[in-house]
Coordinates of C-alpha atoms in Angstrom, one line a residue:
M17 CA -0.1 0.1 0.0
P18 CA 1.5 3.1 -1.0
K19 CA 2.6 5.4 1.9
D20 CA 0.2 8.2 2.9
S21 CA 1.7 11.6 2.0
R22 CA -0.8 13.6 3.2
P23 CA 0.1 16.2 6.0
K24 CA -1.2 14.8 9.3
S25 CA -3.7 16.3 11.5
S26 CA -2.5 18.1 14.7
A27 CA -3.7 16.0 16.7
V28 CA -2.3 12.7 15.0
R29 CA 1.3 15.0 15.4
K30 CA 0.8 15.6 19.2
E31 CA -0.2 11.5 19.5
R32 CA 3.4 10.5 18.0
K33 CA 5.5 13.4 19.4
G34 CA 3.7 13.7 22.7
P35 CA 3.0 16.7 24.9
T36 CA 4.2 20.2 23.5
K37 CA 6.1 22.3 26.1
G38 CA 5.2 25.8 26.1
T39 CA 7.9 28.6 25.8
G40 CA 6.5 31.0 27.8
G41 CA 6.2 33.6 25.3
Q42 CA 9.8 33.6 24.2
G43 CA 8.8 33.2 20.6
K44 CA 6.5 36.4 20.6
R45 CA 9.0 38.3 22.1
R46 CA 11.6 37.2 19.5
L47 CA 9.3 38.1 16.8
E48 CA 8.2 41.5 18.3
G49 CA 12.3 42.4 18.3
K50 CA 13.6 45.0 20.9
G51 CA 11.7 48.0 19.7
P52 CA 13.0 51.2 17.8
T53 CA 16.4 51.8 17.8
P54 CA 17.3 54.9 20.6
K55 CA 18.6 58.0 18.8
A56 CA 22.5 58.4 18.8
E57 CA 22.3 61.3 21.5
D58 CA 20.6 59.2 23.9
R59 CA 23.1 56.4 23.4
V60 CA 25.8 56.9 26.5
Y61 CA 28.4 55.2 24.2
H62 CA 27.8 57.2 21.3
K63 CA 30.2 60.4 20.4
A64 CA 26.5 62.2 19.9
Y65 CA 25.8 61.4 23.5
R66 CA 28.8 63.4 24.8
Q67 CA 27.9 66.4 22.2
K68 CA 24.8 66.4 23.8
Q69 CA 26.2 66.8 27.2
L70 CA 28.2 69.4 26.5
A71 CA 25.9 71.7 24.5
E72 CA 23.6 71.0 27.3
R73 CA 26.0 72.1 30.0
A74 CA 27.1 75.1 28.3
A75 CA 23.5 76.1 27.9
S76 CA 23.3 76.4 31.6
K77 CA 26.2 78.5 32.3
R78 CA 25.2 81.0 29.8
P79 CA 23.9 84.5 31.3
Q80 CA 19.9 84.2 31.3
G81 CA 18.0 87.0 29.9
R82 CA 20.5 87.7 27.0
T83 CA 18.8 87.3 23.5
R84 CA 21.5 86.3 21.3
T85 CA 21.4 86.3 17.0
S86 CA 21.9 83.2 15.5
G87 CA 25.0 83.1 14.0
S88 CA 25.6 87.3 14.4
G89 CA 28.1 87.0 17.4
Y90 CA 25.7 89.1 19.4
G91 CA 23.0 89.9 21.0
A92 CA 19.9 92.1 22.0
D93 CA 22.0 93.5 25.1
D94 CA 24.7 94.7 23.0
V95 CA 23.0 96.7 20.4
V96 CA 21.7 100.4 20.5
A97 CA 18.5 100.8 18.8
G98 CA 16.9 104.3 17.6
R99 CA 17.9 107.0 15.9
N100 CA 18.4 109.6 18.9
S101 CA 19.9 106.8 20.8
V102 CA 22.8 106.1 17.9
V103 CA 23.5 109.4 17.4
E104 CA 24.0 110.2 21.3
A105 CA 26.4 106.9 21.4
L106 CA 28.5 107.9 18.3
A107 CA 28.8 111.4 20.0
E108 CA 29.7 110.1 23.0
Q109 CA 32.3 107.8 21.1
V110 CA 31.1 104.8 22.7
P111 CA 33.4 101.7 21.2
A112 CA 31.0 100.3 18.4
K113 CA 32.1 98.1 16.0
Q114 CA 28.8 97.9 13.3
L115 CA 25.9 100.1 12.3
L116 CA 22.7 98.7 10.7
I117 CA 20.8 100.4 8.3
A118 CA 17.3 98.9 7.3
R119 CA 17.4 99.0 3.3
D120 CA 14.3 100.8 2.9
I121 CA 15.1 103.5 5.4
E122 CA 13.9 107.0 5.0
T123 CA 17.4 109.5 5.5
D124 CA 17.2 112.5 7.8
G125 CA 20.0 114.7 9.5
R126 CA 20.2 111.9 12.4
V127 CA 21.1 109.1 9.6
R128 CA 23.1 111.2 8.1
E129 CA 25.4 112.1 11.4
S130 CA 25.5 108.5 12.0
L131 CA 26.7 107.5 8.2
E132 CA 29.3 110.4 8.6
H133 CA 30.7 109.4 11.9
C134 CA 31.0 105.7 11.0
A135 CA 32.7 107.0 8.0
A136 CA 35.2 109.0 9.4
H137 CA 36.1 106.5 12.5
G138 CA 36.1 103.2 10.3
I139 CA 32.9 101.5 11.8
R140 CA 31.4 99.3 9.3
V141 CA 27.8 100.0 7.7
K142 CA 25.8 96.8 6.8
E143 CA 22.1 97.3 5.0
V144 CA 19.8 94.3 6.5
S145 CA 16.2 93.6 6.2
R146 CA 13.7 95.3 8.8
R147 CA 12.9 91.7 9.9
Q148 CA 16.8 91.4 10.4
L149 CA 16.8 94.4 12.7
D150 CA 13.8 93.2 14.6
T151 CA 16.0 90.1 15.7
S152 CA 18.9 91.9 16.4
T153 CA 17.1 94.5 18.6
G154 CA 15.1 92.1 20.3
D155 CA 12.2 93.6 18.8
A156 CA 12.9 97.3 20.0
V157 CA 11.7 100.8 18.2
H158 CA 14.7 100.6 16.0
Q159 CA 13.2 103.1 13.4
G160 CA 15.8 101.4 10.9
I161 CA 19.3 101.9 12.7
A162 CA 20.7 100.1 15.0
L163 CA 24.4 100.2 16.7
V164 CA 26.6 97.2 17.4
L165 CA 28.6 97.9 20.6
E166 CA 32.2 96.0 21.3
P167 CA 32.3 94.3 24.2
Y168 CA 32.9 96.6 27.6
E169 CA 36.2 96.5 28.7
Y170 CA 36.1 96.2 32.6
A171 CA 39.0 97.6 34.8
D172 CA 40.5 95.1 37.7
A173 CA 38.7 96.4 41.0
I174 CA 42.0 96.2 43.3
D175 CA 44.0 97.4 40.4
M176 CA 41.7 101.1 40.1
S177 CA 41.4 101.6 43.5
S178 CA 45.3 101.2 44.6
E179 CA 46.2 103.7 41.6
L180 CA 43.8 106.1 42.6
I181 CA 45.4 106.0 45.9
E182 CA 48.5 106.5 44.5
A183 CA 47.4 109.4 42.6
S184 CA 46.0 111.0 45.1
A185 CA 49.3 111.0 47.1
K186 CA 51.0 112.3 44.1
G187 CA 48.3 115.2 43.7
H188 CA 47.3 114.3 40.4
I189 CA 43.4 114.0 41.4
P190 CA 42.0 117.2 43.4
H191 CA 39.8 115.0 45.9
P192 CA 40.8 111.6 47.9
P193 CA 39.6 108.8 46.0
L194 CA 35.7 108.1 45.9
L195 CA 34.1 104.8 44.7
V196 CA 30.7 103.4 44.4
A197 CA 30.3 99.8 44.7
C198 CA 27.3 97.9 44.0
D199 CA 26.4 94.7 46.1
S200 CA 24.2 92.9 43.3
I201 CA 22.5 95.6 41.1
T202 CA 20.6 93.7 38.7
D203 CA 18.4 96.1 36.8
P204 CA 20.9 97.5 34.0
R205 CA 18.6 101.0 34.0
N206 CA 19.4 101.0 37.8
L207 CA 23.4 100.4 37.0
G208 CA 22.9 103.1 34.1
A209 CA 21.5 105.7 36.7
I210 CA 24.3 105.1 38.9
L211 CA 27.1 105.7 36.5
R212 CA 25.6 108.7 35.2
A213 CA 25.0 109.9 38.9
S214 CA 28.8 109.0 39.8
A215 CA 30.1 110.9 36.7
A216 CA 28.3 114.1 37.7
F217 CA 29.3 114.0 41.5
G218 CA 32.9 113.6 41.0
A219 CA 33.3 109.7 41.5
H220 CA 36.2 107.7 40.0
G221 CA 35.0 104.6 39.5
V222 CA 32.1 102.2 40.2
V223 CA 32.7 98.7 41.1
I224 CA 30.2 95.4 40.2
P225 CA 30.8 91.7 41.1
E226 CA 31.3 89.3 38.7
R227 CA 28.1 87.4 39.3
R228 CA 24.7 88.6 40.5
S229 CA 25.0 91.6 39.1
A230 CA 23.8 93.8 35.8
A231 CA 26.5 94.0 33.2
V232 CA 27.7 97.4 31.1
T233 CA 25.2 96.7 28.4
A234 CA 23.5 98.7 25.4
T235 CA 20.8 99.5 28.2
V236 CA 23.5 101.0 30.7
W237 CA 25.1 102.6 27.8
K238 CA 21.4 104.1 26.8
T239 CA 20.3 104.6 30.4
S240 CA 23.4 106.6 31.6
A241 CA 23.6 109.4 28.9
G242 CA 27.1 108.8 27.7
A243 CA 28.7 108.4 31.1
A244 CA 29.7 105.2 30.6
A245 CA 32.3 106.5 28.5
R246 CA 33.5 108.9 31.1
I247 CA 33.9 106.5 34.3
P248 CA 35.8 103.5 34.6
V249 CA 33.6 100.5 35.7
A250 CA 35.2 97.4 37.5
K251 CA 34.5 94.0 38.2
A252 CA 35.4 92.4 41.4
K253 CA 35.3 88.2 41.6
N254 CA 34.7 88.9 45.4
L255 CA 33.4 92.0 46.3
T256 CA 33.6 91.6 50.0
Q257 CA 37.3 90.5 49.8
T258 CA 37.6 93.7 47.5
L259 CA 36.3 96.1 50.3
K260 CA 38.5 94.2 52.5
D261 CA 41.6 95.0 50.3
A262 CA 40.4 98.6 49.9
Q263 CA 40.1 99.2 53.5
E264 CA 43.8 97.7 53.4
Q265 CA 44.8 100.3 51.3
G266 CA 43.2 103.2 53.2
Y267 CA 39.9 103.6 52.1
F268 CA 36.9 104.0 54.3
V269 CA 33.9 101.8 53.5
A270 CA 30.5 103.0 53.8
G271 CA 27.1 101.0 53.3
L272 CA 23.7 103.0 52.2
D273 CA 21.1 101.3 54.0
G274 CA 17.5 102.7 55.7
D275 CA 18.9 101.3 59.1
G276 CA 21.7 103.0 59.4
D277 CA 23.8 104.2 62.4
T278 CA 24.9 107.7 60.5
D279 CA 23.0 109.8 59.2
L280 CA 24.4 111.4 55.8
P281 CA 24.5 115.0 56.9
N282 CA 27.0 114.1 59.6
L283 CA 29.2 111.5 57.9
N284 CA 32.8 112.3 58.9
L285 CA 34.3 110.4 56.5
A286 CA 33.8 112.5 53.3
D287 CA 37.3 114.1 53.0
Q288 CA 39.0 110.8 53.2
P289 CA 39.7 107.8 50.4
L290 CA 35.8 106.5 50.0
M291 CA 33.8 103.8 48.9
L292 CA 30.3 103.8 49.2
V293 CA 28.1 100.6 49.0
V294 CA 24.8 100.3 47.7
G295 CA 22.9 97.5 48.1
S296 CA 20.4 95.4 45.7
E297 CA 16.7 96.7 44.7
G298 CA 15.1 93.8 46.8
R299 CA 17.0 93.0 50.1
G300 CA 19.7 95.9 49.8
L301 CA 23.1 95.5 51.3
S302 CA 23.9 91.5 52.1
R303 CA 24.9 90.1 55.4
L304 CA 28.7 90.1 54.5
I305 CA 28.7 93.2 53.1
R306 CA 27.2 94.7 56.1
E307 CA 29.6 93.4 58.3
T308 CA 32.4 94.7 56.4
C309 CA 31.2 98.2 56.6
D310 CA 33.4 100.9 58.8
A311 CA 29.3 102.4 59.0
I312 CA 25.9 102.2 57.7
V313 CA 24.9 105.8 56.4
S314 CA 21.2 106.6 56.3
I315 CA 19.6 109.1 54.1
P316 CA 16.9 111.1 56.0
I317 CA 13.5 111.0 54.4
A318 CA 9.8 111.6 55.1
A319 CA 8.2 108.9 57.5
S320 CA 5.9 108.2 54.3
T321 CA 8.3 106.8 51.9
E322 CA 9.6 103.5 52.8
S323 CA 13.1 103.6 51.0
L324 CA 14.8 105.1 47.9
N325 CA 15.7 103.7 44.5
A326 CA 19.2 102.7 44.7
S327 CA 20.4 104.9 42.0
M328 CA 18.3 108.0 43.5
A329 CA 20.2 106.9 47.0
V330 CA 23.8 106.7 45.2
G331 CA 23.1 110.3 43.5
I332 CA 21.9 112.1 46.9
S333 CA 24.9 110.7 48.7
L334 CA 27.3 111.5 45.8
Y335 CA 26.0 115.2 45.8
E336 CA 26.3 115.4 49.8
V337 CA 30.0 114.0 49.7
S338 CA 30.7 116.5 46.9
T339 CA 29.2 119.2 49.4
L340 CA 31.0 118.4 52.4
R341 CA 34.5 117.9 50.5
Q342 CA 33.8 121.6 48.7
G343 CA 33.1 122.8 52.3
A344 CA 36.2 121.4 54.0
R345 CA 38.6 122.6 51.3
R346 CA 36.9 126.3 51.8
Q347 CA 38.1 126.0 55.6

C-alpha cells in the first residue's frame, strides 16, 4: 500500500511526538524584537551623546535674559536701537563695531550724521532687512537703525583702587579717591543711572561683582546718557574681599541702608578715601557686605516714604559727599 503523503492532523502529530512544552512567550518576544533603535544622542556610548551633554552644560552656564542672534556673534543686549540713541552713542564715542541700516530707510539728519561718523571712524555699515533689525534688537523700536557695540572692557577693582590712592598721594587728583560699589544691582537701568550719578558728582569709578549683577550693556549705555564712556567700571571676583583689600589700602567703606547708624549729613568720612556701597533693589546690603562696612549710612527721608531707589540713593549720597568736600576745602 502506498505511503500516505498527506499531512497529518495536529492531533496525530501530538499523539506521535507527545505533549508539546510551552515557550513562556519567548518566541513571541523574539518576533516582536527590541523596539525602535534609540537616537544616537541618547546612547551613552555614542559620540553624539557626549556632544549633547556638553551643549546642555554650556547652555546652563550662559547668562540668563540675554537674547543672542543666531550666527551674528552678538545679542540684543549689545545693540543700541533708535535714531536719537545711535546719534548720542556715537557722539559719546561709545566703542562700536557695526552700524545696521534698514535697506528701505528714509534718511534724515540723524541718519546722515550717523553714517558720516561711521565713515570718519572706520565703523562698518551694513544694510539689512527690517526683519533682521527686529531680531537683532530684540524687537525694540529701532526706526531702521541700530548700533552694535564692542564688548565692554572692565578694569580690575583692586588695581583701580590702588592706582587712585597713588594718584591722590602725588596730587594728580584734587580730592581723595571716591568709589561706588554695587552689591548685586541686577537692573541695567539702575546701573546706568548709578554711572550717570557717579560721573556727575565726582566719583572716580564704579565696582560691580562678577556674578549676580547687571553688566555694562546697551541698556546701561543708553540709561547712563554717555556716562559709561567717562567713568571706569571694574569687576570684582569677590566684592566682600575687594572691600577688605580697599580698607587695607586706606579706604573707608560706608554702606547705604535705611537702617543705618549714621545720618548722611553727619558723615565725617567724606574727606577721606571713600567707597560707598549700595545694596540690591530688593534686599539691600547683604550680610557679609554689611559686616565689612566701617559705617552704615542712612539718608533722612519722610516717614511716609518706605525707601529710595538705589540709583537715587547713590546720587543723593554723592552730592552730599561732594558738598562736604567742597566745604572742607574752603575751610
